mmCIF file of C-alpha atoms and ligand atoms in Angstrom:
data_model
loop_
_atom_site.group_PDB
_atom_site.id
_atom_site.type_symbol
_atom_site.label_atom_id
_atom_site.label_comp_id
_atom_site.label_asym_id
_atom_site.label_seq_id
_atom_site.Cartn_x
_atom_site.Cartn_y
_atom_site.Cartn_z
ATOM 1 C CA MET R 1 0.174 -0.010 -0.015
ATOM 2 C CA PRO R 2 1.225 3.549 -0.745
ATOM 3 C CA SER R 3 2.351 5.677 2.267
ATOM 4 C CA ARG R 4 2.029 9.132 0.840
ATOM 5 C CA ILE R 5 -0.439 10.821 -1.153
ATOM 6 C CA SER R 6 2.339 11.280 -3.887
ATOM 7 C CA ASP R 7 2.625 7.638 -4.324
ATOM 8 C CA SER R 8 -0.991 6.848 -4.791
ATOM 9 C CA PHE R 9 -2.254 7.472 -8.283
ATOM 10 C CA ARG R 10 -0.485 5.689 -11.082
ATOM 11 C CA ALA R 11 -1.420 6.163 -14.640
ATOM 12 C CA HIS R 12 -3.020 3.219 -16.303
ATOM 13 C CA HIS R 13 -1.932 3.810 -19.785
ATOM 14 C CA SER R 14 0.361 6.191 -21.676
ATOM 15 C CA GLN R 15 -1.029 9.329 -23.071
ATOM 16 C CA LYS R 16 -1.054 11.131 -26.311
ATOM 17 C CA TYR R 17 -1.079 14.668 -25.644
ATOM 18 C CA PHE R 18 -3.278 17.056 -27.748
ATOM 19 C CA ASP R 19 -2.984 20.699 -27.983
ATOM 20 C CA LEU R 20 -6.780 21.356 -27.486
ATOM 21 C CA ASN R 21 -6.213 25.506 -27.989
ATOM 22 C CA LEU R 22 -5.232 24.685 -31.412
ATOM 23 C CA ILE R 23 -8.046 22.089 -32.389
ATOM 24 C CA LYS R 24 -10.779 23.480 -34.752
ATOM 25 C CA GLU R 25 -12.954 20.309 -34.938
ATOM 26 C CA LEU R 26 -13.723 17.940 -32.247
ATOM 27 C CA PRO R 27 -11.681 14.629 -32.854
ATOM 28 C CA GLU R 28 -13.462 11.305 -32.455
ATOM 29 C CA SER R 29 -11.360 10.708 -29.314
ATOM 30 C CA HIS R 30 -12.863 13.520 -27.469
ATOM 31 C CA ALA R 31 -16.376 13.110 -28.755
ATOM 32 C CA TRP R 32 -18.656 11.757 -25.840
ATOM 33 C CA THR R 33 -21.854 9.863 -25.932
ATOM 34 C CA SER R 34 -24.298 8.541 -23.430
ATOM 35 C CA SER R 35 -22.179 5.223 -23.266
ATOM 36 C CA SER R 36 -18.981 7.190 -22.595
ATOM 37 C CA ASP R 37 -20.218 7.923 -19.067
ATOM 38 C CA ASP R 38 -23.128 6.658 -17.177
ATOM 39 C CA HIS R 39 -23.987 10.126 -16.032
ATOM 40 C CA TYR R 40 -23.693 11.747 -19.256
ATOM 41 C CA ALA R 41 -27.174 11.323 -20.322
ATOM 42 C CA SER R 42 -28.776 12.323 -17.105
ATOM 43 C CA GLU R 43 -31.209 15.039 -17.330
ATOM 44 C CA ASN R 44 -29.382 18.143 -17.984
ATOM 45 C CA SER R 45 -29.044 21.372 -16.021
ATOM 46 C CA ARG R 46 -31.846 22.741 -13.896
ATOM 47 C CA ASP R 47 -30.773 26.341 -13.330
ATOM 48 C CA PHE R 48 -33.429 27.445 -11.125
ATOM 49 C CA ASP R 49 -31.902 26.069 -8.083
ATOM 50 C CA SER R 50 -28.348 25.743 -6.988
ATOM 51 C CA ILE R 51 -26.205 25.105 -3.901
ATOM 52 C CA PRO R 52 -26.696 27.364 -0.948
ATOM 53 C CA VAL R 53 -24.389 30.603 -0.649
ATOM 54 C CA ILE R 54 -23.166 30.889 3.196
ATOM 55 C CA ASP R 55 -21.728 33.992 4.426
ATOM 56 C CA LEU R 56 -18.826 32.894 6.977
ATOM 57 C CA ASP R 57 -19.024 36.403 8.668
ATOM 58 C CA ASN R 58 -22.708 35.978 9.625
ATOM 59 C CA ASN R 59 -22.839 34.011 13.029
ATOM 60 C CA ASN R 60 -26.397 33.439 12.717
ATOM 61 C CA ASN R 61 -27.025 29.832 12.396
ATOM 62 C CA VAL R 62 -23.983 29.108 10.228
ATOM 63 C CA LEU R 63 -23.566 25.630 11.770
ATOM 64 C CA GLU R 64 -27.229 25.010 10.768
ATOM 65 C CA HIS R 65 -26.932 26.353 7.314
ATOM 66 C CA ILE R 66 -23.724 24.234 6.513
ATOM 67 C CA GLY R 67 -25.340 21.210 8.109
ATOM 68 C CA HIS R 68 -28.289 21.700 5.879
ATOM 69 C CA ALA R 69 -26.031 22.240 2.684
ATOM 70 C CA CYS R 70 -23.871 19.336 3.531
ATOM 71 C CA LYS R 71 -26.922 16.909 3.758
ATOM 72 C CA LYS R 72 -29.185 17.974 1.086
ATOM 73 C CA TRP R 73 -26.263 19.073 -1.450
ATOM 74 C CA GLY R 74 -22.853 18.061 -0.255
ATOM 75 C CA ALA R 75 -21.638 21.296 -1.614
ATOM 76 C CA PHE R 76 -22.104 25.094 -0.979
ATOM 77 C CA GLN R 77 -20.612 28.397 -1.872
ATOM 78 C CA ILE R 78 -18.848 30.622 0.612
ATOM 79 C CA ILE R 79 -18.358 34.362 0.839
ATOM 80 C CA ASN R 80 -16.636 36.430 3.339
ATOM 81 C CA HIS R 81 -14.165 33.599 3.884
ATOM 82 C CA SER R 82 -11.220 35.768 4.296
ATOM 83 C CA ILE R 83 -9.201 34.817 1.244
ATOM 84 C CA PRO R 84 -8.175 38.266 -0.232
ATOM 85 C CA GLU R 85 -9.480 38.697 -3.643
ATOM 86 C CA LYS R 86 -6.176 39.790 -4.911
ATOM 87 C CA LEU R 87 -4.923 36.467 -4.287
ATOM 88 C CA LEU R 88 -7.805 34.802 -6.102
ATOM 89 C CA GLN R 89 -6.832 37.124 -9.130
ATOM 90 C CA ALA R 90 -3.066 36.195 -8.713
ATOM 91 C CA ILE R 91 -3.580 32.424 -8.770
ATOM 92 C CA GLU R 92 -5.666 32.752 -11.904
ATOM 93 C CA VAL R 93 -3.000 34.856 -13.578
ATOM 94 C CA ALA R 94 -0.484 32.204 -12.504
ATOM 95 C CA GLY R 95 -2.759 29.414 -13.964
ATOM 96 C CA GLN R 96 -3.243 31.210 -17.331
ATOM 97 C CA SER R 97 0.534 31.868 -17.578
ATOM 98 C CA LEU R 98 1.101 28.180 -17.082
ATOM 99 C CA PHE R 99 -1.465 26.840 -19.426
ATOM 100 C CA SER R 100 -0.835 29.394 -22.165
ATOM 101 C CA LEU R 101 2.742 27.985 -22.586
ATOM 102 C CA PRO R 102 3.742 26.101 -25.770
ATOM 103 C CA MET R 103 2.651 22.409 -25.327
ATOM 104 C CA GLN R 104 6.294 21.401 -25.758
ATOM 105 C CA GLN R 105 7.271 23.663 -22.546
ATOM 106 C CA LYS R 106 4.356 22.213 -20.683
ATOM 107 C CA LEU R 107 5.378 18.672 -21.385
ATOM 108 C CA LYS R 108 8.632 19.284 -19.758
ATOM 109 C CA ALA R 109 6.797 19.475 -16.334
ATOM 110 C CA SER R 110 4.712 16.307 -17.219
ATOM 111 C CA ARG R 111 3.343 14.242 -14.477
ATOM 112 C CA SER R 112 5.428 10.995 -14.525
ATOM 113 C CA PRO R 113 3.637 7.503 -14.983
ATOM 114 C CA GLU R 114 4.187 6.561 -11.289
ATOM 115 C CA GLY R 115 3.690 10.344 -10.083
ATOM 116 C CA VAL R 116 1.097 12.703 -8.801
ATOM 117 C CA THR R 117 2.651 16.236 -9.284
ATOM 118 C CA GLY R 118 3.146 17.797 -12.661
ATOM 119 C CA TYR R 119 1.078 18.640 -15.882
ATOM 120 C CA GLY R 120 -1.096 16.111 -17.776
ATOM 121 C CA VAL R 121 -4.707 14.893 -18.694
ATOM 122 C CA ALA R 122 -7.097 14.184 -15.785
ATOM 123 C CA ARG R 123 -5.961 10.925 -13.927
ATOM 124 C CA ILE R 124 -9.326 9.560 -14.170
ATOM 125 C CA SER R 125 -9.125 9.393 -18.019
ATOM 126 C CA SER R 126 -8.159 5.786 -17.916
ATOM 127 C CA PHE R 127 -11.618 4.762 -16.624
ATOM 128 C CA PHE R 128 -13.367 6.378 -19.734
ATOM 129 C CA PRO R 129 -13.241 5.404 -23.298
ATOM 130 C CA LYS R 130 -13.192 9.049 -24.498
ATOM 131 C CA LEU R 131 -10.603 11.759 -23.488
ATOM 132 C CA MET R 132 -11.543 14.975 -21.620
ATOM 133 C CA TRP R 133 -11.397 18.542 -22.937
ATOM 134 C CA SER R 134 -9.105 19.769 -20.344
ATOM 135 C CA GLU R 135 -5.733 19.813 -18.871
ATOM 136 C CA GLY R 136 -4.325 20.056 -15.531
ATOM 137 C CA PHE R 137 -1.400 20.670 -13.108
ATOM 138 C CA THR R 138 -0.950 19.226 -9.819
ATOM 139 C CA ILE R 139 0.873 20.558 -6.918
ATOM 140 C CA VAL R 140 1.762 18.828 -3.416
ATOM 141 C CA GLY R 141 3.912 21.097 -1.254
ATOM 142 C CA SER R 142 6.310 23.287 -3.261
ATOM 143 C CA PRO R 143 6.073 23.578 -7.032
ATOM 144 C CA ILE R 144 9.555 24.586 -7.233
ATOM 145 C CA GLU R 145 10.889 21.555 -9.213
ATOM 146 C CA HIS R 146 8.258 21.735 -12.000
ATOM 147 C CA ALA R 147 8.310 25.577 -12.009
ATOM 148 C CA ARG R 148 11.857 25.520 -12.794
ATOM 149 C CA GLN R 149 11.390 23.190 -15.785
ATOM 150 C CA LEU R 150 8.696 25.633 -16.980
ATOM 151 C CA TRP R 151 10.353 28.789 -16.510
ATOM 152 C CA PRO R 152 13.969 28.116 -16.120
ATOM 153 C CA LYS R 153 14.875 31.691 -15.557
ATOM 154 C CA ASP R 154 11.668 33.107 -14.033
ATOM 155 C CA TYR R 155 9.827 30.680 -11.669
ATOM 156 C CA LYS R 156 9.903 32.577 -8.418
ATOM 157 C CA LYS R 157 6.811 34.670 -9.100
ATOM 158 C CA PHE R 158 4.715 31.492 -9.643
ATOM 159 C CA CYS R 159 6.087 29.746 -6.774
ATOM 160 C CA GLU R 160 5.366 32.775 -4.378
ATOM 161 C CA ILE R 161 1.658 32.865 -5.522
ATOM 162 C CA ILE R 162 1.206 29.011 -5.147
ATOM 163 C CA GLU R 163 2.848 29.008 -1.541
ATOM 164 C CA GLU R 164 0.836 31.887 -0.448
ATOM 165 C CA TYR R 165 -2.373 30.373 -1.766
ATOM 166 C CA GLU R 166 -1.927 26.913 -0.161
ATOM 167 C CA LYS R 167 -0.962 28.910 3.109
ATOM 168 C CA GLU R 168 -4.365 30.595 3.049
ATOM 169 C CA MET R 169 -6.357 27.625 1.963
ATOM 170 C CA GLU R 170 -4.904 25.407 4.578
ATOM 171 C CA LYS R 171 -6.090 27.867 7.381
ATOM 172 C CA LEU R 172 -9.429 28.238 5.707
ATOM 173 C CA ALA R 173 -9.905 24.532 4.959
ATOM 174 C CA GLY R 174 -9.285 23.586 8.740
ATOM 175 C CA ARG R 175 -11.891 26.252 9.772
ATOM 176 C CA LEU R 176 -14.356 24.628 7.489
ATOM 177 C CA MET R 177 -13.624 21.190 8.444
ATOM 178 C CA TRP R 178 -14.594 22.076 12.172
ATOM 179 C CA LEU R 179 -17.595 23.947 10.739
ATOM 180 C CA MET R 180 -18.827 20.956 8.855
ATOM 181 C CA LEU R 181 -17.769 18.444 11.957
ATOM 182 C CA GLY R 182 -19.481 20.872 14.234
ATOM 183 C CA SER R 183 -22.663 20.689 12.289
ATOM 184 C CA LEU R 184 -22.698 17.284 13.221
ATOM 185 C CA GLY R 185 -22.110 17.827 17.017
ATOM 186 C CA ILE R 186 -18.487 16.926 16.821
ATOM 187 C CA THR R 187 -15.995 19.091 18.809
ATOM 188 C CA LYS R 188 -12.138 19.062 18.804
ATOM 189 C CA GLU R 189 -11.946 16.746 21.897
ATOM 190 C CA ASP R 190 -13.771 14.120 19.425
ATOM 191 C CA VAL R 191 -11.015 14.083 16.719
ATOM 192 C CA LYS R 192 -7.652 13.565 18.303
ATOM 193 C CA TRP R 193 -5.895 13.081 14.894
ATOM 194 C CA ALA R 194 -6.532 16.639 13.772
ATOM 195 C CA PHE R 195 -3.978 18.175 16.068
ATOM 196 C CA GLY R 196 -0.723 16.182 14.889
ATOM 197 C CA PRO R 197 2.130 18.452 14.324
ATOM 198 C CA LYS R 198 1.865 18.309 10.523
ATOM 199 C CA GLY R 199 -1.834 19.440 10.248
ATOM 200 C CA GLY R 200 -3.738 18.297 7.313
ATOM 201 C CA CYS R 201 -2.214 17.005 3.869
ATOM 202 C CA ALA R 202 -3.300 18.764 0.432
ATOM 203 C CA ALA R 203 -3.033 18.871 -2.981
ATOM 204 C CA LEU R 204 -3.590 21.809 -5.399
ATOM 205 C CA GLN R 205 -5.079 21.052 -8.949
ATOM 206 C CA LEU R 206 -5.095 23.725 -11.380
ATOM 207 C CA ASN R 207 -7.625 22.920 -14.268
ATOM 208 C CA SER R 208 -7.788 24.560 -17.643
ATOM 209 C CA TYR R 209 -10.726 24.086 -19.982
ATOM 210 C CA PRO R 210 -9.894 25.420 -23.313
ATOM 211 C CA ALA R 211 -12.949 26.912 -25.634
ATOM 212 C CA CYS R 212 -14.294 23.822 -27.469
ATOM 213 C CA PRO R 213 -15.702 23.699 -30.966
ATOM 214 C CA ASP R 214 -18.253 21.321 -30.163
ATOM 215 C CA PRO R 215 -19.216 21.794 -26.561
ATOM 216 C CA GLY R 216 -22.262 19.647 -26.579
ATOM 217 C CA ARG R 217 -20.502 16.369 -27.335
ATOM 218 C CA ALA R 218 -17.171 17.232 -25.115
ATOM 219 C CA MET R 219 -16.660 16.566 -21.575
ATOM 220 C CA GLY R 220 -14.367 18.954 -19.492
ATOM 221 C CA LEU R 221 -13.895 16.613 -16.389
ATOM 222 C CA ALA R 222 -15.999 13.612 -16.151
ATOM 223 C CA ALA R 223 -18.422 12.920 -13.215
ATOM 224 C CA HIS R 224 -16.395 12.016 -10.055
ATOM 225 C CA THR R 225 -16.340 12.638 -6.203
ATOM 226 C CA ASP R 226 -13.204 13.908 -4.484
ATOM 227 C CA SER R 227 -11.128 11.563 -2.220
ATOM 228 C CA THR R 228 -10.902 14.210 0.221
ATOM 229 C CA ILE R 229 -12.304 15.472 3.269
ATOM 230 C CA LEU R 230 -13.385 18.439 1.812
ATOM 231 C CA THR R 231 -12.203 20.663 -1.436
ATOM 232 C CA ILE R 232 -12.319 24.154 -1.925
ATOM 233 C CA LEU R 233 -12.746 25.366 -5.323
ATOM 234 C CA HIS R 234 -12.165 28.627 -7.087
ATOM 235 C CA GLN R 235 -13.389 29.031 -10.532
ATOM 236 C CA ASN R 236 -13.165 31.967 -12.912
ATOM 237 C CA ASN R 237 -15.986 33.820 -14.351
ATOM 238 C CA THR R 238 -16.889 31.150 -16.726
ATOM 239 C CA SER R 239 -19.562 28.735 -15.603
ATOM 240 C CA GLY R 240 -19.008 25.108 -16.094
ATOM 241 C CA LEU R 241 -19.106 23.215 -12.676
ATOM 242 C CA GLN R 242 -22.135 21.209 -12.250
ATOM 243 C CA VAL R 243 -23.338 19.024 -9.422
ATOM 244 C CA TYR R 244 -25.612 16.040 -9.248
ATOM 245 C CA GLN R 245 -28.725 16.466 -7.501
ATOM 246 C CA GLU R 246 -29.706 13.052 -6.242
ATOM 247 C CA GLU R 247 -33.335 14.160 -5.414
ATOM 248 C CA SER R 248 -34.415 15.358 -8.941
ATOM 249 C CA SER R 249 -31.704 13.152 -10.617
ATOM 250 C CA GLY R 250 -30.260 16.066 -12.715
ATOM 251 C CA TRP R 251 -27.157 18.209 -13.097
ATOM 252 C CA VAL R 252 -27.277 21.533 -11.460
ATOM 253 C CA THR R 253 -24.932 24.458 -12.660
ATOM 254 C CA VAL R 254 -22.922 26.162 -9.798
ATOM 255 C CA PRO R 255 -22.815 29.783 -10.994
ATOM 256 C CA PRO R 256 -19.650 31.629 -10.507
ATOM 257 C CA ILE R 257 -20.052 34.260 -7.859
ATOM 258 C CA GLN R 258 -17.309 36.948 -7.807
ATOM 259 C CA GLY R 259 -15.080 36.410 -4.928
ATOM 260 C CA ALA R 260 -16.902 33.141 -3.707
ATOM 261 C CA LEU R 261 -15.432 29.590 -3.154
ATOM 262 C CA VAL R 262 -17.197 26.328 -3.708
ATOM 263 C CA VAL R 263 -16.917 23.839 -0.989
ATOM 264 C CA ASN R 264 -17.299 20.186 -1.795
ATOM 265 C CA VAL R 265 -17.830 17.155 0.568
ATOM 266 C CA GLY R 266 -15.384 14.552 -0.244
ATOM 267 C CA ASP R 267 -15.138 10.699 0.269
ATOM 268 C CA LEU R 268 -13.257 10.745 3.418
ATOM 269 C CA LEU R 269 -15.991 13.086 5.181
ATOM 270 C CA HIS R 270 -18.392 10.721 3.791
ATOM 271 C CA ILE R 271 -16.759 8.033 5.757
ATOM 272 C CA LEU R 272 -16.128 10.162 8.761
ATOM 273 C CA SER R 273 -19.776 11.202 9.072
ATOM 274 C CA ASN R 274 -20.648 7.532 8.682
ATOM 275 C CA GLY R 275 -22.728 8.635 5.608
ATOM 276 C CA SER R 276 -24.559 11.437 6.885
ATOM 277 C CA TYR R 277 -22.567 13.827 4.524
ATOM 278 C CA PRO R 278 -22.627 12.181 1.349
ATOM 279 C CA SER R 279 -19.860 13.231 -0.988
ATOM 280 C CA ILE R 280 -20.818 15.150 -3.791
ATOM 281 C CA LEU R 281 -20.596 13.955 -7.533
ATOM 282 C CA HIS R 282 -19.613 16.761 -9.894
ATOM 283 C CA ARG R 283 -18.426 17.439 -13.468
ATOM 284 C CA ALA R 284 -17.065 20.213 -15.698
ATOM 285 C CA ILE R 285 -18.552 20.967 -18.802
ATOM 286 C CA VAL R 286 -17.082 23.212 -21.547
ATOM 287 C CA ASN R 287 -18.301 26.033 -23.925
ATOM 288 C CA ARG R 288 -17.754 27.167 -27.443
ATOM 289 C CA THR R 289 -16.282 30.732 -26.622
ATOM 290 C CA GLN R 290 -14.628 30.943 -23.375
ATOM 291 C CA HIS R 291 -11.623 29.334 -21.722
ATOM 292 C CA ARG R 292 -12.311 28.370 -18.281
ATOM 293 C CA LEU R 293 -10.014 27.991 -15.227
ATOM 294 C CA SER R 294 -10.529 26.484 -11.999
ATOM 295 C CA VAL R 295 -8.062 25.787 -8.770
ATOM 296 C CA ALA R 296 -9.103 22.980 -6.353
ATOM 297 C CA TYR R 297 -7.626 22.770 -3.009
ATOM 298 C CA LEU R 298 -7.866 19.074 -2.207
ATOM 299 C CA TYR R 299 -8.058 18.781 1.625
ATOM 300 C CA GLY R 300 -7.244 15.417 3.530
ATOM 301 C CA PRO R 301 -6.106 14.002 6.990
ATOM 302 C CA PRO R 302 -2.415 14.168 8.125
ATOM 303 C CA SER R 303 -0.417 11.343 6.351
ATOM 304 C CA GLY R 304 -0.543 8.131 7.977
ATOM 305 C CA VAL R 305 -3.616 8.712 9.949
ATOM 306 C CA ARG R 306 -6.626 6.374 9.625
ATOM 307 C CA VAL R 307 -10.063 7.914 9.328
ATOM 308 C CA SER R 308 -13.048 5.863 10.084
ATOM 309 C CA PRO R 309 -16.708 6.898 11.222
ATOM 310 C CA LEU R 310 -16.496 9.039 14.259
ATOM 311 C CA SER R 311 -17.211 7.305 17.345
ATOM 312 C CA LYS R 312 -19.845 9.938 18.501
ATOM 313 C CA LEU R 313 -21.930 9.191 15.407
ATOM 314 C CA VAL R 314 -21.814 5.532 15.950
ATOM 315 C CA ASP R 315 -24.230 3.501 18.097
ATOM 316 C CA GLN R 316 -26.085 0.091 18.265
ATOM 317 C CA LYS R 317 -28.750 1.530 15.831
ATOM 318 C CA HIS R 318 -25.889 3.157 13.532
ATOM 319 C CA PRO R 319 -22.999 0.641 13.081
ATOM 320 C CA PRO R 320 -19.998 1.680 11.437
ATOM 321 C CA LEU R 321 -20.537 1.585 7.802
ATOM 322 C CA TYR R 322 -16.989 2.107 6.615
ATOM 323 C CA LYS R 323 -13.493 0.626 7.248
ATOM 324 C CA ALA R 324 -10.501 2.747 8.684
ATOM 325 C CA VAL R 325 -8.468 3.985 6.004
ATOM 326 C CA THR R 326 -5.532 6.398 5.527
ATOM 327 C CA TRP R 327 -5.720 9.199 2.825
ATOM 328 C CA SER R 328 -3.249 7.075 0.766
ATOM 329 C CA GLU R 329 -4.496 3.956 1.117
ATOM 330 C CA TYR R 330 -8.025 5.440 -0.078
ATOM 331 C CA LEU R 331 -6.351 7.282 -3.025
ATOM 332 C CA GLY R 332 -5.048 3.775 -4.031
ATOM 333 C CA THR R 333 -8.256 2.407 -3.890
ATOM 334 C CA LYS R 334 -9.977 5.031 -5.867
ATOM 335 C CA ALA R 335 -7.332 4.618 -8.423
ATOM 336 C CA LYS R 336 -8.151 1.049 -8.634
ATOM 337 C CA HIS R 337 -11.806 1.220 -8.488
ATOM 338 C CA PHE R 338 -12.728 4.990 -9.150
ATOM 339 C CA ASP R 339 -16.533 5.190 -8.669
ATOM 340 C CA LYS R 340 -16.800 1.844 -6.646
ATOM 341 C CA ALA R 341 -14.025 2.944 -4.297
ATOM 342 C CA LEU R 342 -16.538 3.994 -1.477
ATOM 343 C CA SER R 343 -18.341 0.760 -1.681
ATOM 344 C CA SER R 344 -15.151 -1.348 -1.667
ATOM 345 C CA VAL R 345 -14.316 0.235 1.828
ATOM 346 C CA ARG R 346 -17.767 -0.366 3.114
ATOM 347 C CA LEU R 347 -18.243 -2.691 6.014
ATOM 348 C CA CYS R 348 -21.739 -3.915 5.898
ATOM 349 C CA VAL R 349 -24.868 -3.554 4.174
ATOM 350 C CA PRO R 350 -27.365 -2.827 7.057
ATOM 351 C CA LEU R 351 -30.344 -4.963 7.325
ATOM 352 C CA SER R 352 -32.990 -2.259 7.690
ATOM 353 C CA GLY R 353 -33.250 1.373 8.657
ATOM 354 C CA PHE R 354 -30.509 3.089 6.937
ATOM 355 C CA THR R 355 -31.441 5.212 4.093
ATOM 356 C CA ASP R 356 -28.927 8.013 4.310
ATOM 357 C CA ALA R 357 -25.646 6.536 3.045
ATOM 358 C CA LYS R 358 -25.034 6.516 -0.792
ATOM 359 C CA ASP R 359 -22.030 4.853 -2.387
ATOM 360 C CA HIS R 360 -22.365 6.414 -5.856
ATOM 361 C CA ASN R 361 -22.475 3.273 -7.563
ATOM 362 C CA GLY R 362 -26.235 3.474 -8.008
ATOM 363 C CA VAL R 363 -27.034 1.382 -4.803
ATOM 364 C CA GLN R 364 -28.835 3.371 -1.925
ATOM 365 C CA VAL R 365 -28.323 1.538 1.431
ATOM 366 C CA GLY R 366 -31.663 0.423 3.082
HETATM 367 C C1 LIG J 401 -4.910 14.132 -3.589
HETATM 368 C C2 LIG J 401 -5.227 14.017 -4.902
HETATM 369 C C3 LIG J 401 -6.842 14.044 -4.996
HETATM 370 C C4 LIG J 401 -6.930 13.645 -6.598
HETATM 371 C C5 LIG J 401 -5.587 12.864 -6.802
HETATM 372 C C6 LIG J 401 -4.501 13.413 -6.273
HETATM 373 O O1 LIG J 401 -3.555 12.689 -5.817
HETATM 374 C C7 LIG J 401 -4.404 14.839 -6.813
HETATM 375 C C8 LIG J 401 -5.369 15.375 -7.842
HETATM 376 C C9 LIG J 401 -6.872 15.090 -7.320
HETATM 377 C C10 LIG J 401 -7.591 15.023 -8.319
HETATM 378 C C11 LIG J 401 -8.166 16.376 -9.063
HETATM 379 C C12 LIG J 401 -9.061 16.018 -10.164
HETATM 380 C C13 LIG J 401 -10.288 15.109 -9.921
HETATM 381 C C14 LIG J 401 -9.591 13.808 -9.228
HETATM 382 C C15 LIG J 401 -10.619 12.750 -9.163
HETATM 383 C C16 LIG J 401 -8.483 13.108 -10.094
HETATM 384 O O2 LIG J 401 -8.474 12.671 -10.975
HETATM 385 O O3 LIG J 401 -7.234 13.997 -9.618
HETATM 386 C C17 LIG J 401 -8.958 14.270 -8.137
HETATM 387 C C18 LIG J 401 -8.392 13.144 -7.134
HETATM 388 C C19 LIG J 401 -9.275 12.559 -6.004
HETATM 389 O O4 LIG J 401 -9.876 13.498 -5.412
HETATM 390 O O5 LIG J 401 -9.338 11.498 -6.058
HETATM 391 O O1 AKG J 402 -13.216 22.603 -12.962
HETATM 392 C C1 AKG J 402 -14.236 22.210 -11.995
HETATM 393 O O2 AKG J 402 -15.188 23.149 -11.737
HETATM 394 C C2 AKG J 402 -13.913 21.219 -11.201
HETATM 395 C C3 AKG J 402 -12.680 20.732 -10.793
HETATM 396 C C4 AKG J 402 -12.713 19.423 -10.030
HETATM 397 O O3 AKG J 402 -13.769 18.803 -9.757
HETATM 398 C C5 AKG J 402 -11.496 18.935 -9.261
HETATM 399 O O4 AKG J 402 -10.403 19.497 -9.591
HETATM 400 O O5 AKG J 402 -11.662 18.107 -8.612
HETATM 401 FE FE1 FE2 J 403 -13.481 17.311 -8.158
#
């Protein structure tokens, strides 16, 4: 079993790189149909309703709002989160400057077949027959090695912005974790591992979605859940993120709101909450005219710490539904089983009475 997040995701097959910015007609390799993805054909975006927007400065019932958002949607947007607007703009500029480099330059910082960090296609690509209309760059800790390959003489500014962003996001992610757990009645005394010397682990994922000649048949990033406790996503002013709403079996657009950040419930919070807060299935679609950029801060527990359903949420009527796993073990499971990863760490299928834990493999518990 891998021991660090950097050991966990291995490429399944070698990859031919397309420069999506130059392609004028959608190649067959990128043309999705309903059989390319089970969720592709689901009823399309209902834009009259979307995930809640929560003001972190407004102490009035904030825990209640967060609890409701996590249960009903598995995602919400936050405003007044204390990340300076200037930093959000700076990370967008940093992402733009990376993705607008010539392809042969970006390939110098390619993610290796055994690695996690660097430039490449979505790593979940190997689970789909078609390629996605996106490119990504993954950072864990300092980006200096890859930044030097991209800009041999001029890498410092990029590194400074990334490190500042990671520092601010770590604080916000810790605060959000306690708010989300707090809404379940969990206090800091109940989660000893969170106070280790190293704090949580994290990865930063920059995603680029070039304008697409045939957006109706393309897919930016296929439907997935994140293997995190929570993810904080910044999207530029172009929409594309959609979340799957179980209740109405449809995709719901998450509209970009200037200065707001999107928070997703990940699989490890699903496990910690014993299924009370199901991880959110989401995807990114593309459009004909605008380039889209997103930055995901993927936050998990400290390395080596096993997470399992919190004992306060477990009793005779609510037995633990999931095995204890470290983040890197779970990432290894995800790399192997993808959307069946949660069910593969399920402990038992209860005889009756549990209707709230979904495993994203089409089976509702109960
Ligand atoms: C820590 C991680 C989560 C992630 C795999 C990774 O090692 C680094 C990239 C992450 C990401 C971002 C895009 C969607 C996703 C499913 C993927 O393929 O790479 C997630 C992974 C995850 O949450 O499982
Ligand atoms: O680009 C987006 O809106 C989604 C990105 C995402 O889901 C991810 O990086 O995990
Ligand atoms: Fe995601």
